[in-house]
PDB file of C-alpha atoms in Angstrom:
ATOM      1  CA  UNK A   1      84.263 -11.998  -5.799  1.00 91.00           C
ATOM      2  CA  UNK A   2      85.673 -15.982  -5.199  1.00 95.00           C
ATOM      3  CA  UNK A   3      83.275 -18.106  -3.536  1.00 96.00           C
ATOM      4  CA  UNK A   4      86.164 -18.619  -0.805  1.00 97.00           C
ATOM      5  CA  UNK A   5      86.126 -14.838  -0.159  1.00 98.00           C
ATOM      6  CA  UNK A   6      82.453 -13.859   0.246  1.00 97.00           C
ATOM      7  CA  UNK A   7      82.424 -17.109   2.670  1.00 97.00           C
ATOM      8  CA  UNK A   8      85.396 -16.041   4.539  1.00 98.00           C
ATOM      9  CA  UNK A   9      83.750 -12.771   4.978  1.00 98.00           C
ATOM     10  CA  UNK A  10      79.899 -14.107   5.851  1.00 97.00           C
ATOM     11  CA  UNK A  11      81.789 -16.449   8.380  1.00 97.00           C
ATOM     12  CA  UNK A  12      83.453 -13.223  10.308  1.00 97.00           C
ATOM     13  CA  UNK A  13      80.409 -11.770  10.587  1.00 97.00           C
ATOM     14  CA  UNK A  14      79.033 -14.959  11.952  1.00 96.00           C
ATOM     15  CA  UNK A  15      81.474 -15.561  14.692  1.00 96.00           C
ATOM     16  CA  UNK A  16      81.291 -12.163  15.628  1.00 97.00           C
ATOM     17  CA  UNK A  17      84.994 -11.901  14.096  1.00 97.00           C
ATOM     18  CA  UNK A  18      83.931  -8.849  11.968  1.00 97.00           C
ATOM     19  CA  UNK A  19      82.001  -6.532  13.989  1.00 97.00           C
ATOM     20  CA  UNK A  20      80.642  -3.136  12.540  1.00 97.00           C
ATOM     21  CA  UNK A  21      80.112   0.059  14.935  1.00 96.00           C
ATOM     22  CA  UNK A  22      82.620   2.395  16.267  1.00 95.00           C
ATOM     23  CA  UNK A  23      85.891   0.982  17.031  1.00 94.00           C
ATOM     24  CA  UNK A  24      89.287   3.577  18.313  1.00 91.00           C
ATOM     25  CA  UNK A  25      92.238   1.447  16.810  1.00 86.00           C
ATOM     26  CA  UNK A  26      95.836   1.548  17.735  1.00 80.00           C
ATOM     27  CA  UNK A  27      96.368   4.127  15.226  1.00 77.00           C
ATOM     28  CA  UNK A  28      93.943   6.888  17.061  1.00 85.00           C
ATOM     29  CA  UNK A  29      91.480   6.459  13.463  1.00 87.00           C
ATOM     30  CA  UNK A  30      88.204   5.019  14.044  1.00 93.00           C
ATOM     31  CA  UNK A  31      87.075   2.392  12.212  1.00 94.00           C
ATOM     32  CA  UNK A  32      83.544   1.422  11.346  1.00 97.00           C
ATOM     33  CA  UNK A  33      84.298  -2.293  11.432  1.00 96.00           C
ATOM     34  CA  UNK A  34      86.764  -4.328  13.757  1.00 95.00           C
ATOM     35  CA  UNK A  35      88.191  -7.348  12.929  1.00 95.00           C
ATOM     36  CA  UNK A  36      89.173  -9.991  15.379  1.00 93.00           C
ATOM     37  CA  UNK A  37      90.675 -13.556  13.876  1.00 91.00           C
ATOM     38  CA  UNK A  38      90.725 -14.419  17.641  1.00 90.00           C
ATOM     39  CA  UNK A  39      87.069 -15.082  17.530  1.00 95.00           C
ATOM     40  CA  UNK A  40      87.438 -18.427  15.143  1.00 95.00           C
ATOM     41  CA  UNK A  41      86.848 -20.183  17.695  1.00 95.00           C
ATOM     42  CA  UNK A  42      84.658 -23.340  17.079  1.00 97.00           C
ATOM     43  CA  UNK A  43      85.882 -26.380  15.697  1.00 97.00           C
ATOM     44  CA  UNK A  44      83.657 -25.582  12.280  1.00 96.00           C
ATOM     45  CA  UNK A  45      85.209 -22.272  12.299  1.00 97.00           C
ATOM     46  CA  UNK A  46      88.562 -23.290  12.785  1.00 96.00           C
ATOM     47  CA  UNK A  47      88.424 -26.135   9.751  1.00 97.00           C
ATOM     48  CA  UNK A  48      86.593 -23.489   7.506  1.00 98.00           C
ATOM     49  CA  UNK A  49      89.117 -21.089   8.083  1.00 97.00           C
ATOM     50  CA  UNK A  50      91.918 -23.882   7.187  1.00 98.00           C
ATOM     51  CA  UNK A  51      90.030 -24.201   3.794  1.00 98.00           C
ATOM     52  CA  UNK A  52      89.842 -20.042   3.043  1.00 98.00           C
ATOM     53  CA  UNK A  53      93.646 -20.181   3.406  1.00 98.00           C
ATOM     54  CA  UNK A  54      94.368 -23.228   1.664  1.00 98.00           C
ATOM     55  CA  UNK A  55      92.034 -21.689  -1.203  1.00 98.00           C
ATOM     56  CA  UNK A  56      94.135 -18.283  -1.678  1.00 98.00           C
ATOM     57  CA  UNK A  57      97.600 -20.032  -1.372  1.00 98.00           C
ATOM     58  CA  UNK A  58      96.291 -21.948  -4.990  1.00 98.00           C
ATOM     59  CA  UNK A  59      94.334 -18.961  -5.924  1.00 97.00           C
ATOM     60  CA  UNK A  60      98.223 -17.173  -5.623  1.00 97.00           C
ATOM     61  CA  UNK A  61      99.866 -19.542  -7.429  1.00 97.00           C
ATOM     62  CA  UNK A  62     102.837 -19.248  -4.852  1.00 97.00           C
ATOM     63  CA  UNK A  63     105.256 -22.025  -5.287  1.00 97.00           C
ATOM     64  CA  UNK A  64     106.499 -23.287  -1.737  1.00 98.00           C
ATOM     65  CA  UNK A  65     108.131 -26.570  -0.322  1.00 98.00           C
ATOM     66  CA  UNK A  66     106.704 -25.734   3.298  1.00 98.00           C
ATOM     67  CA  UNK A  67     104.555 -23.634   6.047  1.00 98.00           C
ATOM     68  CA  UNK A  68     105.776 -21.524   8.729  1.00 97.00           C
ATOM     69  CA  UNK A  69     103.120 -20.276  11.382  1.00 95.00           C
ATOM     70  CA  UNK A  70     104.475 -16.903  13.421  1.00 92.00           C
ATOM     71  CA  UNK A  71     104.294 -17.521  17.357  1.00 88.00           C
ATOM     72  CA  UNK A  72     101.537 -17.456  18.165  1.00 86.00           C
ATOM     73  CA  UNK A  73      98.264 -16.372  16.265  1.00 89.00           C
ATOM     74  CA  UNK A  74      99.951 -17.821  12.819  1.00 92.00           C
ATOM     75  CA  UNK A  75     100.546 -21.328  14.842  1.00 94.00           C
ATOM     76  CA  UNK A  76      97.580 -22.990  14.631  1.00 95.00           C
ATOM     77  CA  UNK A  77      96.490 -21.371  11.081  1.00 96.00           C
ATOM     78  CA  UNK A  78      99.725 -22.803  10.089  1.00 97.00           C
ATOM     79  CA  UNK A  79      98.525 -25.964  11.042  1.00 97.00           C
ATOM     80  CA  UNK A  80      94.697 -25.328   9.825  1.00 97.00           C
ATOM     81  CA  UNK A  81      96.209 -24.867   6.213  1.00 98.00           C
ATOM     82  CA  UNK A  82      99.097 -27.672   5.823  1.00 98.00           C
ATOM     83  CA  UNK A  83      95.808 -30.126   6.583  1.00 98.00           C
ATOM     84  CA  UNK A  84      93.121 -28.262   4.433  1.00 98.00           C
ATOM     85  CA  UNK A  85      96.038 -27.999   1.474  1.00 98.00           C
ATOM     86  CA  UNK A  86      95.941 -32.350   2.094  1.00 98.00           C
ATOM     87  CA  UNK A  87      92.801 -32.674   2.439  1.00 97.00           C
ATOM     88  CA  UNK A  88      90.901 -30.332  -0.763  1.00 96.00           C
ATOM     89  CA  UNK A  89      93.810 -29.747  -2.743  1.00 97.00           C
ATOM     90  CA  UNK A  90      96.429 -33.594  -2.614  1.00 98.00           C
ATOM     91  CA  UNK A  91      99.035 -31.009  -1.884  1.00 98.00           C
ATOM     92  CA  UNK A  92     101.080 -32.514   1.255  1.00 98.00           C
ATOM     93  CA  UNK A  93     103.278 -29.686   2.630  1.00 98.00           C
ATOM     94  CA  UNK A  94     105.747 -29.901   6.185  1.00 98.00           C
ATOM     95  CA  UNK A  95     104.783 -27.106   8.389  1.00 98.00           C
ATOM     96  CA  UNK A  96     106.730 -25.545  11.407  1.00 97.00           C
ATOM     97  CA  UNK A  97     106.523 -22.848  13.792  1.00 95.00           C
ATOM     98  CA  UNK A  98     108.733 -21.231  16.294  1.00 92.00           C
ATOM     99  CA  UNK A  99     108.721 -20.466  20.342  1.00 83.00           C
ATOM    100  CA  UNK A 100     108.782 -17.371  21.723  1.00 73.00           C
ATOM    101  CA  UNK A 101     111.334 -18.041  24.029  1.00 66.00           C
ATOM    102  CA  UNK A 102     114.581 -20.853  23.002  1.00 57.00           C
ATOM    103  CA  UNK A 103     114.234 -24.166  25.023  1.00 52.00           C
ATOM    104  CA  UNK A 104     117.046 -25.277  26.557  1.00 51.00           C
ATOM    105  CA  UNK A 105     116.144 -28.588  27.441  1.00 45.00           C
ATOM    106  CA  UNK A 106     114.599 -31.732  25.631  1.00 44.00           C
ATOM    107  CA  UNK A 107     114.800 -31.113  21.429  1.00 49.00           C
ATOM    108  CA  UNK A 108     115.449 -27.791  22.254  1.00 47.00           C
ATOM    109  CA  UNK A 109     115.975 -24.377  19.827  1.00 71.00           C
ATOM    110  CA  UNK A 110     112.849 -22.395  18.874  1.00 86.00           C
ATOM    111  CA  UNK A 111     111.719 -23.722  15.781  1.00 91.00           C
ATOM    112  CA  UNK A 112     108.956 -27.005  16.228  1.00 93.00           C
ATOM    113  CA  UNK A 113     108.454 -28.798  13.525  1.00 95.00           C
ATOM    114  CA  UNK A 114     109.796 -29.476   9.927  1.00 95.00           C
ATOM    115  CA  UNK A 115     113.412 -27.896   9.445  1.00 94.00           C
ATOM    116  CA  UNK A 116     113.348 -24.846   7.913  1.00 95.00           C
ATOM    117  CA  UNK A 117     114.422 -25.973   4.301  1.00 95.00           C
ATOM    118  CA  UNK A 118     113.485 -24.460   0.482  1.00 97.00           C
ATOM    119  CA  UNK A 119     110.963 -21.966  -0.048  1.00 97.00           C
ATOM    120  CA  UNK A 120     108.777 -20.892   3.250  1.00 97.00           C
ATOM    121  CA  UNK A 121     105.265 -19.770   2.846  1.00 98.00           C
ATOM    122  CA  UNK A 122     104.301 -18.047   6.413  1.00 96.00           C
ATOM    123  CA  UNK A 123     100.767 -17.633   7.555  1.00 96.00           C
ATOM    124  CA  UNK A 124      99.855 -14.931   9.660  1.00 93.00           C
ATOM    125  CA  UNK A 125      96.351 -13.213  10.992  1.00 91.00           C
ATOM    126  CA  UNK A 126      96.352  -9.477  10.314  1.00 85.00           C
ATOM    127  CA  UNK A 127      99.702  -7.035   9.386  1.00 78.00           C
ATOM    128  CA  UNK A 128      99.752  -3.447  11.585  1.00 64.00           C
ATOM    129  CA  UNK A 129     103.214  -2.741  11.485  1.00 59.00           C
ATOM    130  CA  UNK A 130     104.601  -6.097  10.154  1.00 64.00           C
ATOM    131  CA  UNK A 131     107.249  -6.406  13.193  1.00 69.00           C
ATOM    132  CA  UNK A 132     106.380  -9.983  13.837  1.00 74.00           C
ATOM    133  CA  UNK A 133     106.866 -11.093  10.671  1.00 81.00           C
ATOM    134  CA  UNK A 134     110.245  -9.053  10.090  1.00 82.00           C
ATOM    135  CA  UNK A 135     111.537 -10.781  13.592  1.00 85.00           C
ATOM    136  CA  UNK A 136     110.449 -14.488  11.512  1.00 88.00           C
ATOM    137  CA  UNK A 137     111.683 -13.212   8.070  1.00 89.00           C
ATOM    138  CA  UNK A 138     114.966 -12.831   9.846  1.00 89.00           C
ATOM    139  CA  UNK A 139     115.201 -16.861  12.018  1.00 91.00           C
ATOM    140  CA  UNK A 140     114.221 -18.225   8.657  1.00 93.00           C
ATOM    141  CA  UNK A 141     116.466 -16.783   6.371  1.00 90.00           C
ATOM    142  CA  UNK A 142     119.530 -17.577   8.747  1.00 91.00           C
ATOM    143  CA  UNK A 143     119.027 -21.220   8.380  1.00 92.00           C
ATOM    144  CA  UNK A 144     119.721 -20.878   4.550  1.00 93.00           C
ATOM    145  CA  UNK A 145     116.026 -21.267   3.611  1.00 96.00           C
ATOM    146  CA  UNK A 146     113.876 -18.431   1.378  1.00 95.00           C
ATOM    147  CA  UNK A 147     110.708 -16.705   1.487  1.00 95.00           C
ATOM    148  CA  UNK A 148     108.053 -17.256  -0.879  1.00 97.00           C
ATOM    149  CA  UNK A 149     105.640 -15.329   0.437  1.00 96.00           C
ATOM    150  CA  UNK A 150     103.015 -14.384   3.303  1.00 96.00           C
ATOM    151  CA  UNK A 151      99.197 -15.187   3.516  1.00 97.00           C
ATOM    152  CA  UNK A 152      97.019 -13.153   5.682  1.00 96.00           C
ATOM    153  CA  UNK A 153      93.438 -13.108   6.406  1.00 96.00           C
ATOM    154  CA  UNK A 154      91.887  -9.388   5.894  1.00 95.00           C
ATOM    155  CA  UNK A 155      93.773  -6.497   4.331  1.00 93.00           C
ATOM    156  CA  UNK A 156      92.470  -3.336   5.668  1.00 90.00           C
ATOM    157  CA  UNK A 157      94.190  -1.386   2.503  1.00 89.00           C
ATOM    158  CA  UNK A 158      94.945   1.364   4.594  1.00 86.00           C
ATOM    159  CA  UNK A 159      97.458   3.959   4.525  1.00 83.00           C
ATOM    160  CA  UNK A 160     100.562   3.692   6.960  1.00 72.00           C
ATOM    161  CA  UNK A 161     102.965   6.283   8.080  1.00 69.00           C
ATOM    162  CA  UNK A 162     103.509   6.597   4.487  1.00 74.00           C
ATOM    163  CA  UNK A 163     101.499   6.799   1.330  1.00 77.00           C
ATOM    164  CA  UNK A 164     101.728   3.179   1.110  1.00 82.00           C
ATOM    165  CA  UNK A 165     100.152   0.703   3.288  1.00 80.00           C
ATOM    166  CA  UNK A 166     101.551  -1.248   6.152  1.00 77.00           C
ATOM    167  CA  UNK A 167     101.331  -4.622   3.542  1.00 86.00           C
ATOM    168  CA  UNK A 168     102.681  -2.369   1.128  1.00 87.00           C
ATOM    169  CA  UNK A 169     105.776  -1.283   2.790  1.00 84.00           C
ATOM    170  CA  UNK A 170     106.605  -4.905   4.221  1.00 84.00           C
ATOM    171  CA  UNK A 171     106.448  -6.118   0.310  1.00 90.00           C
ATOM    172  CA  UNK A 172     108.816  -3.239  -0.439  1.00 89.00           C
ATOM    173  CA  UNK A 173     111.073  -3.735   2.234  1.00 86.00           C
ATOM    174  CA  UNK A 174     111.309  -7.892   2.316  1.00 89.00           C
ATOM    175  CA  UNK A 175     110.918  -8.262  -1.307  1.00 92.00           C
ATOM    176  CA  UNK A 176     107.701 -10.964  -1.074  1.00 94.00           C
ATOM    177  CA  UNK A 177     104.360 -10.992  -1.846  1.00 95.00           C
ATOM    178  CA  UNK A 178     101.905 -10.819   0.932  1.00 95.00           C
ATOM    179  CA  UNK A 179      98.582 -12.124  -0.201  1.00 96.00           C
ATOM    180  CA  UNK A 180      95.012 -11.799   1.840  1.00 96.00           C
ATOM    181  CA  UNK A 181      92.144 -13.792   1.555  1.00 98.00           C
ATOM    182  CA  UNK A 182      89.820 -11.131   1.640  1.00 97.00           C
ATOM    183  CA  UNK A 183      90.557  -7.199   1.502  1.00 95.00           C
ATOM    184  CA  UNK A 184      88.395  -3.859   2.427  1.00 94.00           C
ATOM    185  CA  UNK A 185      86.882  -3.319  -1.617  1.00 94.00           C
ATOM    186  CA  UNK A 186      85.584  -7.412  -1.106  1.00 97.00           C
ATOM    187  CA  UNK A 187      83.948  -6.425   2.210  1.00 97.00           C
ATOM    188  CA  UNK A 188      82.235  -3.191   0.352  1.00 97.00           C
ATOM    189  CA  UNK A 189      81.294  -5.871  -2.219  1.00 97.00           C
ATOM    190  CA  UNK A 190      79.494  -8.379   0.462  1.00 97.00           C
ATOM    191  CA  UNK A 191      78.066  -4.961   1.511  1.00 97.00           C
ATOM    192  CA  UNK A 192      76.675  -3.786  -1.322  1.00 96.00           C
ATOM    193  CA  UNK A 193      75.075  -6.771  -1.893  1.00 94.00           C
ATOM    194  CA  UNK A 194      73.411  -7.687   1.051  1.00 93.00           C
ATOM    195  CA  UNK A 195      69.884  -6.863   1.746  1.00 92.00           C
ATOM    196  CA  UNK A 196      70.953  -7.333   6.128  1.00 92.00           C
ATOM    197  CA  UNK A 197      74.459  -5.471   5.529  1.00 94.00           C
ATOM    198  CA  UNK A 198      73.976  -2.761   3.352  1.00 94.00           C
ATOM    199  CA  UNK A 199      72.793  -0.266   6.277  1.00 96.00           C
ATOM    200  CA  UNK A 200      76.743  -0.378   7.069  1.00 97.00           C
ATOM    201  CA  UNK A 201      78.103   0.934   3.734  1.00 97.00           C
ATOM    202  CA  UNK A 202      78.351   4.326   4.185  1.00 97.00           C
ATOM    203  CA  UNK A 203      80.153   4.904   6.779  1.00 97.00           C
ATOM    204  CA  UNK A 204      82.881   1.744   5.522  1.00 97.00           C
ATOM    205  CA  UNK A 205      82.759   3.718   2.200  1.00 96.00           C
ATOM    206  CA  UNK A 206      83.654   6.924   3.968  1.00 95.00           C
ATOM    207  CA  UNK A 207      86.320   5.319   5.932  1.00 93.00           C
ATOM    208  CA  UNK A 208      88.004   3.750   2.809  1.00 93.00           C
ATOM    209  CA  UNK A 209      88.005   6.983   1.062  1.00 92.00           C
ATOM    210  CA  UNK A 210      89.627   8.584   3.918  1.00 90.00           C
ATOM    211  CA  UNK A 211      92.277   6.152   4.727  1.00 88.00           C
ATOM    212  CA  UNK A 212      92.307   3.545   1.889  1.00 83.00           C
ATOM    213  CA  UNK A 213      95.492   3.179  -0.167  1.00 74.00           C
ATOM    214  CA  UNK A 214      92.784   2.457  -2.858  1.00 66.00           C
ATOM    215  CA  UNK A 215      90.206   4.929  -2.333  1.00 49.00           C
ATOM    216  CA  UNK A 216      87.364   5.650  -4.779  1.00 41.00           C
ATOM    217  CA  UNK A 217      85.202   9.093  -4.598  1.00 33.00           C
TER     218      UNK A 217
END
């Protein structure tokens, strides 16, 4: 596993972002683990996290000319990785975001930021059903600008309605790749590993065999 990926993972469990116990989620399954991006709260957490995503957008190899950040979770990550990208990697990047609702007065429109222009790279939480980023997919490709791709934070690899995952589908469906810093087989990894952790395993490994998209017996 990447450096980036076992920190991303030790730092969720830190914050409390990554919880493991008995969780109901909106699907009706429950999960031995929860994850909450919410919970990056701290100014340490918040830069760390920049660096995690700017690490897997050069770990993709993704080429993009900007960064769009979904209202509202994928806002301020957008913002998090357009400075770490600067900062650890010389890559300067524009970065916008859009409103929920269109203002009418002052600049107006919904979109803040850079104009939408060349290939967008959006950066988003978690996917469940993907409907955010479908509604964004949508606003940027009417201005005449493409997408290169999405970055998330933790695939769950689980199956959706389908036999494919909800990740899986929105690939399928937009036509991009949607890249995670971390997924479920790195947490078993960190779990297997870990001396503190390990008394979680079997009921995570139970869980992805159940559900996974990429179980293992």
């Amino acid at each position: 596993m990447k450096a980036y990926k076992r920190n991303f993972l030790e730092l969720s469990i830190k914050m409390g972002v990554l919880k493991f116990g008995e969780f109901t989620l909106k699907s009706g399954r429950n999960s031995p683990y929860f994850f909450n991006a919410g919970l990056f709260n701290t100014g340490y957490a918040a830069a760390a996290l920049g660096q995690y995503y700017a690490d897997t957008i050069i770990e993709s190899g993704i080429e993009f000319d900007m960064i769009f950040g979904p209202a509202y979770k994928g806002i301020p990550l957008a913002t998090l990785s357009a400075s770490a990208l600067a900062e650890y990697h010389n890559i300067n990047k524009p970065f916008a975001y859009n409103r929920k609702e269109l203002k009418e007065h002052g600049e107006g429109g919904v979109i803040v930021g850079a104009p939408l222009e060349g290939k967008v790279l959006i950066i988003d939480d978690v996917i469940t059903a993907g409907t955010a980023v479908k509604e964004v997919y949508n606003l940027i490709e009417s201005t005449g600008a493409t997408i290169a791709g999405l970055i998330i934070s933790l695939d769950r690899q689980e199956i959706g309605v389908s036999n494919k995952s909800a990740i899986q589908e929105l690939e399928d469906s937009l036509n991009i790749p949607v890249i995670s810093i971390a997924k479920l087989d790195d947490l078993i990894d960190l779990l297997q590993t870990s001396d503190d952790l390990n008394v979680h395993l079997p009921a995570v490994i139970k869980y992805r065999n159940q559900y996974s998209t990429n179980s293992q017996s």
